[in-house]
Coordinates of N, CA, C and O in Angstrom, one line a residue:
M101 N 61.5 79.3 11.7 CA 59.8 79.6 11.6 C 59.6 79.2 13.0 O 59.9 77.7 13.5
A102 N 58.7 79.6 13.9 CA 58.6 79.7 15.3 C 57.8 78.1 14.8 O 56.3 77.7 14.7
T103 N 57.8 77.8 16.5 CA 55.9 76.1 16.9 C 55.4 76.8 17.0 O 54.6 77.9 17.0
P104 N 54.5 76.4 16.4 CA 53.3 77.2 15.9 C 52.7 76.4 17.5 O 53.0 75.4 17.9
K105 N 51.4 76.7 17.8 CA 51.0 76.5 19.2 C 50.0 75.7 18.4 O 49.0 76.1 18.4
V106 N 49.8 74.6 19.5 CA 48.5 73.3 19.4 C 47.9 73.5 20.7 O 48.4 73.9 21.6
L107 N 46.5 73.1 20.6 CA 45.4 72.9 21.4 C 45.2 71.7 20.9 O 44.3 71.3 20.1
V108 N 44.4 70.8 22.3 CA 44.3 69.8 22.2 C 42.9 69.9 23.1 O 42.7 69.9 24.0
V109 N 41.8 70.1 22.1 CA 40.3 69.5 22.7 C 39.8 68.8 22.9 O 40.1 67.1 21.8
Y110 N 39.4 67.8 23.5 CA 38.1 67.4 23.4 C 37.1 66.8 24.4 O 37.3 68.0 25.7
Y111 N 36.4 65.8 24.1 CA 35.4 65.2 25.3 C 35.1 64.3 25.4 O 34.9 63.5 24.3
S112 N 35.2 63.2 26.4 CA 35.4 61.8 26.6 C 33.9 61.6 27.1 O 33.8 61.6 28.5
Q113 N 33.6 60.5 26.8 CA 32.7 59.8 27.7 C 33.1 58.4 28.5 O 32.4 58.6 29.3
D114 N 33.5 57.8 28.8 CA 34.1 56.4 29.1 C 35.3 56.0 29.4 O 35.9 55.4 29.2
G115 N 35.9 57.8 29.0 CA 37.4 57.8 28.5 C 38.2 57.3 27.9 O 40.2 57.7 27.9
T116 N 38.3 56.8 26.7 CA 38.6 56.0 25.9 C 39.1 57.8 24.7 O 40.7 57.9 23.9
T117 N 38.3 58.4 24.8 CA 38.7 59.5 24.1 C 40.2 61.1 24.7 O 40.9 61.2 24.4
R118 N 39.6 60.4 26.2 CA 40.5 61.5 27.0 C 42.0 60.2 26.9 O 42.8 61.5 27.4
S119 N 42.0 58.8 26.9 CA 43.6 57.9 26.7 C 44.0 59.0 25.3 O 46.0 59.4 25.3
V120 N 43.3 58.8 24.6 CA 43.6 58.6 23.3 C 44.3 61.2 23.2 O 45.2 61.3 22.6
A121 N 43.7 61.1 23.8 CA 44.0 63.4 23.1 C 45.1 63.3 24.5 O 46.0 64.4 24.7
N122 N 45.4 62.8 25.3 CA 46.3 62.3 26.3 C 47.9 62.3 25.5 O 48.4 62.8 25.7
V123 N 48.2 60.8 25.3 CA 49.0 60.5 24.1 C 49.6 61.5 23.1 O 50.2 61.9 23.3
I124 N 48.6 62.7 22.7 CA 48.6 63.3 20.9 C 49.5 64.2 22.5 O 50.1 64.9 21.9
A125 N 48.8 64.7 23.5 CA 49.0 66.1 24.0 C 51.2 65.5 24.2 O 51.7 66.7 24.0
D126 N 50.5 64.4 24.9 CA 52.0 63.8 25.4 C 53.1 64.1 24.2 O 54.2 64.4 24.5
E127 N 53.2 63.6 23.7 CA 53.4 63.4 22.6 C 53.9 64.2 21.7 O 55.3 65.0 21.8
I128 N 53.3 65.5 21.2 CA 53.8 66.7 20.3 C 53.7 68.3 21.5 O 54.0 69.6 20.9
D129 N 54.1 68.0 22.7 CA 53.7 68.3 24.3 C 53.3 70.1 23.5 O 54.0 71.4 23.5
C130 N 51.4 69.2 24.1 CA 51.2 71.4 24.1 C 50.2 71.0 24.3 O 49.9 69.9 25.9
A131 N 49.5 71.8 24.4 CA 48.0 72.0 26.3 C 46.7 70.9 25.9 O 46.4 71.0 24.8
L132 N 46.1 71.2 27.4 CA 44.7 70.4 26.5 C 43.7 70.6 26.9 O 44.2 71.4 28.2
E133 N 42.6 70.5 26.9 CA 41.3 71.4 27.2 C 40.5 70.9 27.3 O 39.8 70.0 26.2
E134 N 40.0 69.5 28.8 CA 38.7 68.8 28.2 C 37.5 69.6 28.4 O 37.2 70.4 29.6
L135 N 36.0 69.2 28.1 CA 35.1 70.2 27.4 C 34.5 69.0 28.9 O 34.2 67.8 28.7
V136 N 33.7 69.3 29.3 CA 33.0 68.7 30.8 C 31.3 70.2 30.5 O 31.1 70.7 31.1
E137 N 30.6 68.3 30.4 CA 29.2 69.0 30.5 C 28.9 69.2 32.1 O 29.6 68.5 33.1
T138 N 27.6 69.9 32.5 CA 26.8 70.0 33.9 C 26.2 69.0 33.7 O 25.5 69.6 35.5
T139 N 25.8 68.6 33.2 CA 24.6 68.0 32.3 C 25.4 66.4 33.3 O 26.1 65.6 32.6
E140 N 24.9 65.5 34.1 CA 25.8 63.5 34.0 C 24.6 63.1 32.7 O 23.6 63.5 32.2
R141 N 25.5 62.8 31.8 CA 24.8 61.6 30.8 C 25.8 60.5 31.5 O 25.5 59.7 30.2
A142 N 25.6 59.5 32.2 CA 26.1 58.3 32.4 C 24.7 57.4 32.7 O 24.2 57.7 33.4
G143 N 25.1 55.9 32.7 CA 24.6 54.9 32.6 C 23.1 55.0 31.4 O 23.6 55.8 30.2
R144 N 23.0 54.1 31.3 CA 21.2 54.1 30.4 C 20.9 55.4 30.2 O 20.6 55.7 29.2
F145 N 19.8 56.0 31.3 CA 19.9 56.9 31.5 C 20.1 58.1 30.6 O 19.3 59.0 29.9
G146 N 21.3 58.5 31.2 CA 22.6 59.5 30.7 C 22.3 58.9 29.1 O 22.3 59.9 28.5
V147 N 22.8 58.2 28.2 CA 22.5 57.5 27.0 C 20.7 57.9 26.2 O 20.7 58.4 25.7
L148 N 20.0 57.0 27.1 CA 18.5 58.1 26.6 C 18.4 59.5 27.0 O 16.9 59.4 25.5
R149 N 18.2 60.5 27.7 CA 18.7 61.9 28.2 C 19.1 61.7 26.7 O 18.5 63.1 26.5
S150 N 20.6 62.2 26.2 CA 21.7 62.4 25.5 C 20.9 62.4 24.0 O 20.3 63.2 23.3
A151 N 20.0 61.3 23.4 CA 19.1 60.8 22.7 C 18.0 61.1 22.3 O 17.7 63.1 21.2
Y152 N 16.5 62.1 23.4 CA 15.6 62.5 23.7 C 16.6 63.8 23.7 O 15.5 64.8 22.1
E153 N 16.9 64.6 24.1 CA 17.6 65.6 23.9 C 18.1 66.4 22.3 O 18.1 67.3 21.9
G154 N 18.3 65.9 22.1 CA 19.2 65.6 20.4 C 18.6 65.6 19.7 O 18.4 66.0 18.6
L155 N 17.8 65.0 19.5 CA 16.1 64.8 18.7 C 15.4 66.3 19.2 O 14.9 66.9 18.0
L156 N 15.2 66.9 20.2 CA 14.5 68.5 20.3 C 15.5 69.2 20.3 O 15.1 70.4 19.7
G157 N 16.4 68.9 19.6 CA 17.8 70.1 18.6 C 18.4 71.1 19.7 O 18.2 71.7 20.1
R158 N 18.1 69.6 21.0 CA 18.5 71.2 23.0 C 19.6 71.2 22.9 O 20.8 69.4 22.5
T159 N 21.2 72.1 23.2 CA 22.4 72.0 23.0 C 22.7 71.2 25.2 O 21.2 72.1 25.6
T160 N 23.9 71.7 25.5 CA 24.0 71.5 26.6 C 25.1 72.3 27.5 O 25.2 73.6 26.6
S161 N 25.0 73.0 28.2 CA 26.2 73.7 29.5 C 27.5 73.3 29.9 O 27.1 71.6 29.6
L162 N 28.4 73.7 29.3 CA 30.2 73.2 29.3 C 30.6 73.6 30.3 O 30.5 75.3 31.1
R163 N 31.5 73.7 31.4 CA 32.3 74.2 32.8 C 33.3 74.8 31.4 O 32.9 74.8 31.0
R164 N 33.6 76.4 32.2 CA 34.2 76.8 31.8 C 35.9 76.8 31.4 O 36.0 75.6 32.1
I165 N 35.7 77.4 29.8 CA 37.3 76.6 30.2 C 38.6 77.0 30.0 O 38.2 78.5 30.4
R166 N 40.1 76.7 30.3 CA 41.0 77.0 30.8 C 41.8 77.5 29.1 O 42.0 79.0 29.5
H167 N 41.7 77.0 28.4 CA 42.3 77.9 26.9 C 41.3 78.6 26.1 O 40.0 77.5 26.1
R168 N 41.6 80.1 25.3 CA 40.8 80.4 24.6 C 41.8 79.3 23.0 O 43.2 80.0 22.5
P169 N 40.8 79.0 21.7 CA 40.8 78.2 20.7 C 41.1 79.8 20.7 O 42.5 78.7 19.3
E170 N 41.2 80.9 19.8 CA 41.1 81.4 19.5 C 43.3 81.6 19.8 O 43.9 83.4 19.0
N171 N 43.7 80.9 20.6 CA 45.0 81.7 20.5 C 45.9 80.6 20.5 O 47.2 80.8 20.4
Y172 N 45.4 79.5 19.1 CA 46.4 79.3 19.2 C 46.6 78.6 17.9 O 45.4 79.2 16.5
D173 N 47.0 78.2 16.9 CA 47.2 78.0 16.1 C 46.7 77.2 14.8 O 46.4 76.9 13.4
L174 N 46.5 75.7 16.2 CA 46.2 74.8 15.0 C 45.1 74.4 16.7 O 46.1 74.0 17.6
V175 N 44.0 73.9 16.4 CA 43.3 73.1 17.3 C 42.8 72.0 17.2 O 42.6 71.3 15.2
V176 N 43.4 70.4 17.2 CA 42.7 69.0 16.7 C 41.5 68.8 18.2 O 42.0 69.9 20.0
V177 N 40.5 68.9 17.7 CA 39.0 68.6 18.6 C 39.4 67.4 18.8 O 38.6 66.1 17.5
G178 N 38.8 66.4 19.7 CA 38.1 64.9 19.6 C 37.2 63.9 20.6 O 36.5 64.6 20.9
T179 N 36.3 63.3 19.7 CA 34.8 63.6 20.1 C 34.7 62.0 20.4 O 35.0 60.9 19.8
P180 N 33.8 61.0 21.0 CA 33.6 59.6 21.0 C 32.9 58.4 19.9 O 32.7 60.5 18.6

């Protein structure tokens, strides 16, 4: 049986999820994709902005991704 193709996709606000995603990707030797917003979310204002936009049901824009999830057998998702 062939080794499955695995992709770890993550979004990290303060770096913790990034650290965990990197460990997973290193341990199982797989592809890694960070989801990066085009909107600034840092600091208190960023938290308030996120909450406000969430209440309004707004979505955000992401930087273009390099890996296509449909090309993988397993996609692991990491979030804050």
